[in-house]
Structures are given as structure tokens and as C-alpha cells.
Tab-separated table of C-alpha atoms in Angstrom:
chain	number	residue	atom	x	y	z
A	1	UNK	CA	-0.082	-0.062	0.022
A	2	UNK	CA	2.755	2.466	1.115
A	3	UNK	CA	4.830	1.727	-2.071
A	4	UNK	CA	1.707	2.586	-4.449
A	5	UNK	CA	1.057	5.850	-2.484
A	6	UNK	CA	4.723	6.774	-2.585
A	7	UNK	CA	4.534	6.287	-6.559
A	8	UNK	CA	1.343	8.430	-6.566
A	9	UNK	CA	3.225	11.308	-4.707
A	10	UNK	CA	6.395	10.834	-6.897
A	11	UNK	CA	4.174	11.024	-9.979
A	12	UNK	CA	2.654	14.357	-8.722
A	13	UNK	CA	6.014	15.869	-7.881
A	14	UNK	CA	6.638	17.327	-11.395
A	15	UNK	CA	3.070	18.776	-11.460
A	16	UNK	CA	3.619	20.365	-8.051
A	17	UNK	CA	7.060	21.715	-9.022
A	18	UNK	CA	5.277	23.465	-11.941
A	19	UNK	CA	2.707	25.064	-9.549
A	20	UNK	CA	5.605	26.228	-7.282
A	21	UNK	CA	7.326	27.501	-10.261
A	22	UNK	CA	4.345	29.613	-10.892
A	23	UNK	CA	4.198	30.848	-7.541
A	24	UNK	CA	7.767	32.236	-7.976
A	25	UNK	CA	6.853	34.068	-11.207
A	26	UNK	CA	4.716	36.333	-9.172
A	27	UNK	CA	1.130	37.629	-9.120
A	28	UNK	CA	0.611	38.739	-12.729
A	29	UNK	CA	1.155	34.956	-13.838
A	30	UNK	CA	-0.500	33.284	-11.167
A	31	UNK	CA	-3.624	35.469	-10.866
A	32	UNK	CA	-4.670	34.722	-14.518
A	33	UNK	CA	-3.734	31.100	-14.498
A	34	UNK	CA	-6.584	28.682	-14.935
A	35	UNK	CA	-6.459	24.880	-13.871
A	36	UNK	CA	-2.721	24.991	-12.882
A	37	UNK	CA	-2.999	24.822	-8.921
A	38	UNK	CA	-4.940	21.730	-8.346
A	39	UNK	CA	-2.083	19.188	-8.455
A	40	UNK	CA	-0.678	20.625	-5.177
A	41	UNK	CA	-3.912	20.057	-3.389
A	42	UNK	CA	-4.380	16.559	-4.761
A	43	UNK	CA	-1.325	15.377	-3.001
A	44	UNK	CA	-2.934	16.027	0.452
A	45	UNK	CA	-4.658	12.696	0.810
A	46	UNK	CA	-1.716	10.327	-0.292
A	47	UNK	CA	0.871	12.358	1.737
A	48	UNK	CA	-1.399	12.112	4.802
A	49	UNK	CA	-1.903	8.373	4.382
A	50	UNK	CA	1.900	7.957	4.059
A	51	UNK	CA	2.404	9.876	7.134
A	52	UNK	CA	-0.025	7.706	9.068
A	53	UNK	CA	1.980	4.697	7.850
A	54	UNK	CA	5.158	6.270	9.169
A	55	UNK	CA	6.640	6.511	5.625
A	56	UNK	CA	9.628	9.170	5.563
A	57	UNK	CA	10.344	9.617	1.827
A	58	UNK	CA	11.943	12.597	0.172
A	59	UNK	CA	8.651	13.055	-1.871
A	60	UNK	CA	6.630	13.358	1.270
A	61	UNK	CA	9.149	15.808	2.830
A	62	UNK	CA	9.039	17.756	-0.392
A	63	UNK	CA	5.179	18.010	-0.624
A	64	UNK	CA	5.044	19.003	3.156
A	65	UNK	CA	7.528	21.860	2.569
A	66	UNK	CA	5.531	23.156	-0.526
A	67	UNK	CA	2.296	23.078	1.554
A	68	UNK	CA	4.009	25.278	4.171
A	69	UNK	CA	5.393	27.606	1.481
A	70	UNK	CA	1.870	28.326	0.258
A	71	UNK	CA	0.793	28.911	3.931
A	72	UNK	CA	3.687	31.348	4.401
A	73	UNK	CA	2.789	33.345	1.377
A	74	UNK	CA	-0.731	33.771	2.523
A	75	UNK	CA	0.786	35.059	5.848
A	76	UNK	CA	2.234	38.070	4.011
A	77	UNK	CA	-0.456	40.632	4.013
A	78	UNK	CA	0.316	44.122	2.530
A	79	UNK	CA	-1.180	47.387	3.833
A	80	UNK	CA	-3.185	47.578	0.595
A	81	UNK	CA	-4.638	44.062	0.889
A	82	UNK	CA	-5.512	44.937	4.642
A	83	UNK	CA	-7.411	47.958	3.319
A	84	UNK	CA	-9.319	45.717	0.850
A	85	UNK	CA	-10.377	43.349	3.613
A	86	UNK	CA	-11.529	46.242	5.694
A	87	UNK	CA	-13.691	47.323	2.581
A	88	UNK	CA	-15.095	43.922	2.170
A	89	UNK	CA	-16.203	43.977	5.843
A	90	UNK	CA	-18.197	47.172	5.028
A	91	UNK	CA	-20.145	45.440	2.301
A	92	UNK	CA	-23.477	43.608	2.826
A	93	UNK	CA	-21.997	40.246	2.735
A	94	UNK	CA	-23.111	36.998	4.309
A	95	UNK	CA	-21.686	37.100	7.774
A	96	UNK	CA	-20.325	33.501	7.367
A	97	UNK	CA	-17.779	34.935	4.996
A	98	UNK	CA	-15.714	36.748	7.739
A	99	UNK	CA	-14.810	33.537	9.657
A	100	UNK	CA	-13.951	31.676	6.472
A	101	UNK	CA	-10.244	32.555	6.306
A	102	UNK	CA	-9.558	31.895	9.920
A	103	UNK	CA	-11.494	28.542	9.821
A	104	UNK	CA	-9.541	27.383	6.649
A	105	UNK	CA	-6.101	28.474	8.187
A	106	UNK	CA	-6.796	26.463	11.463
A	107	UNK	CA	-8.179	23.476	9.481
A	108	UNK	CA	-4.818	23.438	7.627
A	109	UNK	CA	-2.829	23.992	10.770
A	110	UNK	CA	-4.469	21.006	12.267
A	111	UNK	CA	-3.714	18.922	9.131
A	112	UNK	CA	-0.152	19.908	9.155
A	113	UNK	CA	-0.036	19.014	12.932
A	114	UNK	CA	-0.553	15.350	11.849
A	115	UNK	CA	2.244	15.367	9.248
A	116	UNK	CA	4.476	17.092	11.662
A	117	UNK	CA	3.740	14.770	14.692
A	118	UNK	CA	5.878	12.090	15.983
A	119	UNK	CA	4.440	8.630	15.625
A	120	UNK	CA	3.306	8.177	19.160
A	121	UNK	CA	1.208	11.431	18.876
A	122	UNK	CA	-0.294	10.968	15.524
A	123	UNK	CA	-3.381	9.282	16.547
A	124	UNK	CA	-4.132	12.162	19.022
A	125	UNK	CA	-3.415	14.814	16.348
A	126	UNK	CA	-5.691	13.011	13.921
A	127	UNK	CA	-8.572	12.922	16.422
A	128	UNK	CA	-8.025	16.665	17.114
A	129	UNK	CA	-8.010	17.436	13.306
A	130	UNK	CA	-11.338	15.587	12.693
A	131	UNK	CA	-12.906	17.275	15.695
A	132	UNK	CA	-11.713	20.647	14.591
A	133	UNK	CA	-12.744	20.211	11.066
A	134	UNK	CA	-16.396	19.396	12.104
A	135	UNK	CA	-16.537	22.117	14.732
A	136	UNK	CA	-15.409	24.735	12.117
A	137	UNK	CA	-17.988	23.938	9.453
A	138	UNK	CA	-15.903	21.448	7.483
A	139	UNK	CA	-16.302	21.843	3.638
A	140	UNK	CA	-18.830	24.643	4.191
A	141	UNK	CA	-15.949	27.225	4.217
A	142	UNK	CA	-14.892	26.370	0.788
A	143	UNK	CA	-18.407	26.671	-0.541
A	144	UNK	CA	-18.738	30.050	1.068
A	145	UNK	CA	-15.517	31.277	-0.418
A	146	UNK	CA	-16.605	29.903	-3.816
A	147	UNK	CA	-20.137	31.670	-3.538
A	148	UNK	CA	-18.506	34.971	-2.456
A	149	UNK	CA	-16.058	34.998	-5.480
A	150	UNK	CA	-18.752	33.979	-7.958
A	151	UNK	CA	-21.472	36.119	-6.533
A	152	UNK	CA	-23.947	33.207	-6.067
A	153	UNK	CA	-26.528	32.221	-3.360
A	154	UNK	CA	-26.864	34.899	-0.653
A	155	UNK	CA	-23.906	37.048	-2.104
A	156	UNK	CA	-25.520	38.661	-5.061
A	157	UNK	CA	-22.416	40.665	-6.045
A	158	UNK	CA	-19.065	38.944	-6.643
A	159	UNK	CA	-16.319	40.082	-4.186
A	160	UNK	CA	-14.109	40.355	-7.312
A	161	UNK	CA	-16.402	43.191	-8.653
A	162	UNK	CA	-16.468	44.834	-5.153
A	163	UNK	CA	-12.546	44.695	-4.991
A	164	UNK	CA	-12.135	45.939	-8.607
A	165	UNK	CA	-14.247	48.991	-7.876
A	166	UNK	CA	-12.710	49.653	-4.575
A	167	UNK	CA	-9.195	49.680	-5.969
A	168	UNK	CA	-10.304	51.867	-8.968
A	169	UNK	CA	-9.188	49.251	-11.398
A	170	UNK	CA	-5.661	48.877	-10.047
A	171	UNK	CA	-4.469	45.796	-11.890
A	172	UNK	CA	-1.664	44.985	-9.590
A	173	UNK	CA	-3.938	45.138	-6.399
A	174	UNK	CA	-6.540	43.146	-8.096
A	175	UNK	CA	-3.982	40.395	-8.948
A	176	UNK	CA	-2.615	40.321	-5.510
A	177	UNK	CA	-6.089	39.769	-4.150
A	178	UNK	CA	-6.841	36.955	-6.555
A	179	UNK	CA	-3.519	35.315	-5.712
A	180	UNK	CA	-4.397	35.524	-2.056
A	181	UNK	CA	-7.803	33.985	-2.724
A	182	UNK	CA	-6.106	31.136	-4.682
A	183	UNK	CA	-3.694	30.545	-1.715
A	184	UNK	CA	-6.710	30.375	0.697
A	185	UNK	CA	-8.357	27.778	-1.635
A	186	UNK	CA	-5.257	25.669	-1.585
A	187	UNK	CA	-5.062	25.561	2.111
A	188	UNK	CA	-8.814	24.635	2.260
A	189	UNK	CA	-8.664	21.974	-0.289
A	190	UNK	CA	-5.577	20.321	1.289
A	191	UNK	CA	-7.494	20.203	4.658
A	192	UNK	CA	-10.607	18.832	2.862
A	193	UNK	CA	-8.708	16.140	0.835
A	194	UNK	CA	-6.771	15.169	4.079
A	195	UNK	CA	-10.212	14.774	5.938
A	196	UNK	CA	-11.381	12.627	2.951
A	197	UNK	CA	-8.307	10.404	3.304
A	198	UNK	CA	-9.172	9.757	7.020
A	199	UNK	CA	-12.957	9.373	6.727
A	200	UNK	CA	-13.871	8.198	3.223
A	201	UNK	CA	-12.770	5.806	0.551
A	202	UNK	CA	-10.814	6.362	-2.774
A	203	UNK	CA	-13.932	6.770	-4.876
A	204	UNK	CA	-15.556	9.540	-2.502
A	205	UNK	CA	-12.037	11.144	-2.620
A	206	UNK	CA	-12.119	11.114	-6.370
A	207	UNK	CA	-15.471	12.541	-6.526
A	208	UNK	CA	-14.413	15.575	-4.184
A	209	UNK	CA	-11.438	16.110	-6.468
A	210	UNK	CA	-13.548	16.277	-9.583
A	211	UNK	CA	-16.119	18.512	-7.844
A	212	UNK	CA	-13.704	21.001	-6.659
A	213	UNK	CA	-11.538	20.853	-9.642
A	214	UNK	CA	-14.448	22.024	-11.707
A	215	UNK	CA	-15.395	24.667	-9.124
A	216	UNK	CA	-11.744	26.148	-8.854
A	217	UNK	CA	-11.588	26.306	-12.642
A	218	UNK	CA	-14.744	28.444	-12.683
A	219	UNK	CA	-13.526	30.751	-9.975
A	220	UNK	CA	-10.098	31.150	-11.881
A	221	UNK	CA	-11.782	31.685	-15.280
A	222	UNK	CA	-13.878	34.555	-13.437
A	223	UNK	CA	-10.741	35.978	-11.911
A	224	UNK	CA	-8.995	36.017	-15.425
A	225	UNK	CA	-12.012	37.731	-17.018
A	226	UNK	CA	-12.003	40.407	-14.288
A	227	UNK	CA	-8.268	41.091	-14.669
A	228	UNK	CA	-8.621	41.178	-18.535
A	229	UNK	CA	-11.608	43.622	-18.194
A	230	UNK	CA	-9.577	45.800	-15.691
A	231	UNK	CA	-6.527	45.816	-18.025
A	232	UNK	CA	-8.724	46.765	-21.038
A	233	UNK	CA	-10.346	49.676	-19.209
A	234	UNK	CA	-7.111	51.295	-18.221
A	235	UNK	CA	-7.254	54.369	-20.553
A	236	UNK	CA	-10.791	55.292	-19.270
A	237	UNK	CA	-9.702	54.788	-15.545
A	238	UNK	CA	-6.271	56.619	-16.197
A	239	UNK	CA	-8.138	59.717	-17.535
A	240	UNK	CA	-10.460	59.601	-14.286
A	241	UNK	CA	-7.326	59.238	-12.092
A	242	UNK	CA	-5.463	62.077	-13.880
A	243	UNK	CA	-8.447	64.409	-13.653
A	244	UNK	CA	-8.823	63.776	-9.894
A	245	UNK	CA	-5.068	64.126	-9.205
A	246	UNK	CA	-5.045	67.519	-11.177
A	247	UNK	CA	-8.111	68.848	-9.246
A	248	UNK	CA	-6.533	67.834	-6.001
A	249	UNK	CA	-3.071	69.368	-6.652
A	250	UNK	CA	-2.551	72.920	-6.867
A	251	UNK	CA	1.257	72.977	-7.764
A	252	UNK	CA	2.440	76.392	-9.149
A	253	UNK	CA	5.320	74.754	-11.011
A	254	UNK	CA	4.006	73.116	-14.338
A	255	UNK	CA	6.999	70.708	-14.615
A	256	UNK	CA	6.601	69.351	-11.016
A	257	UNK	CA	2.875	68.777	-11.640
A	258	UNK	CA	3.777	67.003	-14.923
A	259	UNK	CA	6.120	64.737	-13.240
A	260	UNK	CA	3.741	64.082	-10.360
A	261	UNK	CA	1.107	62.908	-12.887
A	262	UNK	CA	3.593	60.792	-14.621
A	263	UNK	CA	4.895	59.089	-11.466
A	264	UNK	CA	1.199	58.190	-10.540
A	265	UNK	CA	0.537	56.623	-13.841
A	266	UNK	CA	3.725	54.691	-14.079
A	267	UNK	CA	3.152	53.363	-10.597
A	268	UNK	CA	-0.429	52.175	-11.201
A	269	UNK	CA	-0.304	51.258	-14.813
A	270	UNK	CA	3.313	49.905	-14.941
A	271	UNK	CA	2.885	47.844	-18.253
A	272	UNK	CA	2.238	50.950	-20.222
A	273	UNK	CA	4.637	53.696	-21.444
A	274	UNK	CA	3.354	57.177	-20.731
A	275	UNK	CA	3.778	60.714	-22.001
A	276	UNK	CA	2.240	63.595	-20.159
A	277	UNK	CA	1.993	67.188	-21.386
A	278	UNK	CA	0.484	70.267	-19.483
A	279	UNK	CA	-0.299	73.649	-21.183
A	280	UNK	CA	-0.928	76.524	-19.018
A	281	UNK	CA	-3.844	78.917	-20.006
A	282	UNK	CA	-2.622	81.780	-17.883
A	283	UNK	CA	-0.377	84.377	-19.375
A	284	UNK	CA	-0.324	87.716	-20.920
A	285	UNK	CA	-3.233	88.830	-23.148
A	286	UNK	CA	-0.547	89.364	-25.964
A	287	UNK	CA	0.798	85.868	-25.717
A	288	UNK	CA	-2.583	84.302	-25.627
A	289	UNK	CA	-3.483	86.207	-28.697
A	290	UNK	CA	-0.275	85.079	-30.498
A	291	UNK	CA	-1.074	81.540	-29.593
A	292	UNK	CA	-4.573	81.852	-30.974
A	293	UNK	CA	-7.565	79.751	-30.398
A	294	UNK	CA	-5.969	76.496	-31.917
A	295	UNK	CA	-2.852	76.730	-29.781
A	296	UNK	CA	-2.357	72.984	-29.624
A	297	UNK	CA	-3.434	69.834	-31.693
A	298	UNK	CA	-3.110	66.128	-31.361
A	299	UNK	CA	-3.419	63.321	-33.980
A	300	UNK	CA	-3.331	59.680	-33.777
A	301	UNK	CA	-4.733	57.163	-31.288
A	302	UNK	CA	-4.000	56.311	-27.774
A	303	UNK	CA	-4.456	59.729	-26.086
A	304	UNK	CA	-6.814	61.568	-23.920
A	305	UNK	CA	-7.264	65.254	-22.812
A	306	UNK	CA	-8.576	66.772	-19.684
A	307	UNK	CA	-9.622	70.251	-20.333
A	308	UNK	CA	-9.364	73.448	-18.180
A	309	UNK	CA	-8.566	72.081	-14.568
A	310	UNK	CA	-7.036	74.896	-12.547
A	311	UNK	CA	-6.432	76.797	-15.768
A	312	UNK	CA	-4.402	73.924	-17.197
A	313	UNK	CA	-4.979	71.647	-20.069
A	314	UNK	CA	-3.690	68.083	-19.765
A	315	UNK	CA	-3.012	65.804	-22.649
A	316	UNK	CA	-1.838	62.309	-21.948
A	317	UNK	CA	-0.741	59.748	-24.563
A	318	UNK	CA	0.384	56.142	-24.073
A	319	UNK	CA	1.513	52.811	-25.762
A	320	UNK	CA	1.730	49.278	-24.674
A	321	UNK	CA	4.175	48.407	-27.472
A	322	UNK	CA	6.598	51.313	-27.715
A	323	UNK	CA	8.567	51.647	-31.133
A	324	UNK	CA	11.521	53.843	-32.024
A	325	UNK	CA	10.765	57.365	-33.265
A	326	UNK	CA	12.223	58.587	-36.618
A	327	UNK	CA	13.882	61.587	-35.020
A	328	UNK	CA	15.943	62.513	-38.094
A	329	UNK	CA	12.710	62.569	-40.213
A	330	UNK	CA	10.898	64.796	-37.838
A	331	UNK	CA	13.616	67.330	-37.368
A	332	UNK	CA	13.935	67.629	-41.260
A	333	UNK	CA	10.240	68.346	-41.485
A	334	UNK	CA	10.433	70.845	-38.685
A	335	UNK	CA	13.419	72.591	-40.180
A	336	UNK	CA	11.625	72.873	-43.598
A	337	UNK	CA	8.688	74.352	-41.815
A	338	UNK	CA	10.631	77.156	-39.977
A	339	UNK	CA	8.056	79.470	-38.502
A	340	UNK	CA	5.280	78.561	-40.871
A	341	UNK	CA	2.055	77.214	-39.650
A	342	UNK	CA	0.284	77.033	-36.292
A	343	UNK	CA	-0.091	73.849	-34.209
A	344	UNK	CA	-2.825	72.179	-36.392
A	345	UNK	CA	-0.852	72.860	-39.623
A	346	UNK	CA	2.359	71.373	-38.102
A	347	UNK	CA	0.531	68.201	-36.912
A	348	UNK	CA	-1.070	67.855	-40.433
A	349	UNK	CA	2.464	67.913	-42.214
A	350	UNK	CA	4.072	65.506	-39.628
A	351	UNK	CA	0.986	63.092	-39.630
A	352	UNK	CA	1.504	62.559	-43.426
A	353	UNK	CA	5.055	61.321	-42.716
A	354	UNK	CA	4.307	59.348	-39.448
A	355	UNK	CA	1.652	56.657	-39.740
A	356	UNK	CA	0.959	54.948	-36.587
A	357	UNK	CA	2.296	57.654	-34.443
A	358	UNK	CA	0.723	60.113	-31.821
A	359	UNK	CA	1.706	63.579	-32.854
A	360	UNK	CA	1.105	66.641	-30.562
A	361	UNK	CA	2.140	70.155	-31.261
A	362	UNK	CA	1.787	73.061	-28.873
A	363	UNK	CA	2.292	76.820	-29.598
A	364	UNK	CA	5.497	78.262	-28.377
A	365	UNK	CA	3.328	81.174	-26.956
A	366	UNK	CA	1.906	78.940	-24.326
A	367	UNK	CA	3.838	77.687	-21.338
A	368	UNK	CA	4.112	73.935	-21.562
A	369	UNK	CA	5.777	71.007	-19.736
A	370	UNK	CA	6.380	67.418	-20.514
A	371	UNK	CA	7.407	64.150	-18.799
A	372	UNK	CA	7.468	60.613	-20.176
A	373	UNK	CA	8.356	57.050	-19.282
A	374	UNK	CA	9.094	55.867	-22.773
A	375	UNK	CA	12.557	54.618	-23.622
A	376	UNK	CA	14.546	57.583	-24.887
A	377	UNK	CA	14.630	56.318	-28.540
A	378	UNK	CA	10.863	55.894	-28.576
A	379	UNK	CA	9.807	59.390	-27.505
A	380	UNK	CA	10.286	62.849	-29.138
A	381	UNK	CA	9.958	66.100	-27.238
A	382	UNK	CA	11.597	69.225	-28.684
A	383	UNK	CA	10.739	72.912	-28.782
A	384	UNK	CA	11.000	74.356	-32.379
A	385	UNK	CA	10.684	77.908	-33.710
A	386	UNK	CA	6.830	78.081	-33.519
A	387	UNK	CA	5.798	74.913	-31.682
A	388	UNK	CA	6.808	72.310	-29.171
A	389	UNK	CA	6.455	68.757	-30.710
A	390	UNK	CA	5.730	65.327	-29.051
A	391	UNK	CA	5.959	62.201	-31.179
A	392	UNK	CA	5.723	58.554	-30.093
A	393	UNK	CA	4.315	55.314	-31.449
A	394	UNK	CA	0.712	54.398	-30.765
């Protein structure tokens, strides 16, 4: 019996190594993975049976260490995730949800107590695990967690939607939350399948594995869709964020404000290259007259504008696949232009030469500032005789 169980655990080792490798790759990979985590949980029953048979193989030791690694990762709770927990508690959620994490953690702890116990104490630890599992609701905790994440039964709204809204579509925080929920599911399933090993036969255990494998896949698919929709909506959310930030900040220095906005966007949307330009509306009557009504103009895709906040116009453009800018070509066009043409005219000329690029020109009679996170060869910002020009790929 023990040798066949050892073979089962040894066969699962490669799949478990792949799971742990995914944990090391970080939240972005793990949060969007579907159907990858279950091999780790499936090892819970055979490992427990081997422990009860007093088998000490390197595979058993390895699996035990991986279980503890997942538990330790769950113990790391950032300030942002603590804030999310507080926000969830404000929601009108089924009160059973709030004891789920503690119950699952304790069930897992009692399961690990059996694996860690010396042979003479194993029977006592097993009894304590079974009693505690029943007392803390058994499998119900996993069902409550599933319902909360899927928005089924008494929950109405998925916690994923609540969290996405609360973090204002912050992709990285949403990914961290999803990973945390996956880690919690792992611990709960390890405890559940350990309980099956002690109380039920192989057939019932297989049924549980099939049932929860399907449920976890549904949860992971929902997480993946939520993250994808969050990523797809980043331009819309970035505009709201930039507008709010501009309204809150009353910096007198235009360049400092530009840098502040850029720093915010880069931190929250770190997979995007950003270019931020601010144009000041204040200035002498003469300079405003010289600048004219069409004092700036933008062509291309992947940009948005926030108009007249604190007497400032904001133009933000971006790219998720930055390409090098034909700098020499732009400079030749601008030298040929000399002082001819206002901002729209300059953009029209450049646009003909630069397909697939964002082009923005600002009158030299308006105070303007720029900051960007593009690689240097992928961004152009220069002040010419009549306009300042910004160019980057869409």
C-alpha cells in the first residue's frame, strides 16, 4: 500500500514543481492562470496516508514543504490588502464569509500537525483534526468562499467586482487579491482532501477532487476575465485618475505637476509607456492672442485630454508596445517648416510622414511642460521655432 502511495506522490511531484514555479513568477502570472494549482492540493490525501503509515520519503518531505510555502505566502499581507479586507467587511456580505479565512487556516494547521507529529502522537493529532474540522464547518468554508467570489447564493455581487471597484481598477492590487484567494483555496482543499483520506474511501475522494477541480476552474476563469476587463479599461480609468489628481493638486510649477502625474500613472499602470503634457492657460493677453484659439493639436490614437482644470490643459498619450521614433525625419520636417504654420498645420504635415504615431504640437506662446516614461529612442519632445512637438508610437 505504502509503495503505491509513494508512487502516486512521486508522479505528482513534477506537476507540483510546475505549480511552485508559477508561485515564484509572481502575481501577474498566478492570478490569471486557470487549472494549474490543483495538482498541489491533490497530493494532500496520499501524503497524509503515508504519514500515518510512518513513511518518511523525500517526496513526502518535499510536498510538506510546499504546503508550508503556500501557507507562508498567505501570511504576507500588505497594507493595501488589509485595506481591501476592511472594505469587504463594510459590504453587505453574508456574515459567514468573515470567519472563512480563520477557519480554513486553522483546519490546515491541524492537518499539518498530523504530518509534523511524532508517531506516538499521530493518533491524538488525527482526532483533534477531525474534531476541529467538524466544529469549524468542514467543507462549508470552501463553499462560502466559492459563492463569495462567484456572486452566487446569498452574495448577489461577486467580491471580485467589489474589489475591482474599490481599488479603482488597479490591476496589480486586483492580481494580488486573486492570488491571495487562490492560496486560501489551496489550504482549504488540502485540509478537505486530508479529511477525505481519514474518513472516506478512494471513490469519494475522487468525486471531491472532480467537484472542486471544476469549481476552482470556474473561479479562476472569473478572476482571469475580471483582470482582463480591468486591463482593457485602463485608458478610461487613467483619465479619471489624472483628472482627480489634477483637481486635488494645486502646484504652481508646471513641470513638477507633470512629473507628479507621470509618477502616479507609471506606478499604477506599470505595463504602459506614458507621456504627459501640461499647457498653461494663464499668461499675458498678448501671448494668448499670439497663440490663437488653436494653440495645440493632437493626431493619432491612444491619447486623452482633460480640459481646463486649474487653468491647465492636460494631454496624456500612451503605448503598450513602444517603437523607436524617426527623429531625423521629424527634425527635417520641422526645419523645412521654419516659423510657418500653427499647431494644427504642423501636426497635419508630420502626420503624413508618421503613420502609426501620436503627434502633438503646442504653440510656443503657451507655457508647456512634458514628462514621459518611454525609452529615450521611442519618444520625441523638442521645442522648435513656432511649436513644441511630441511624437511617439501608438
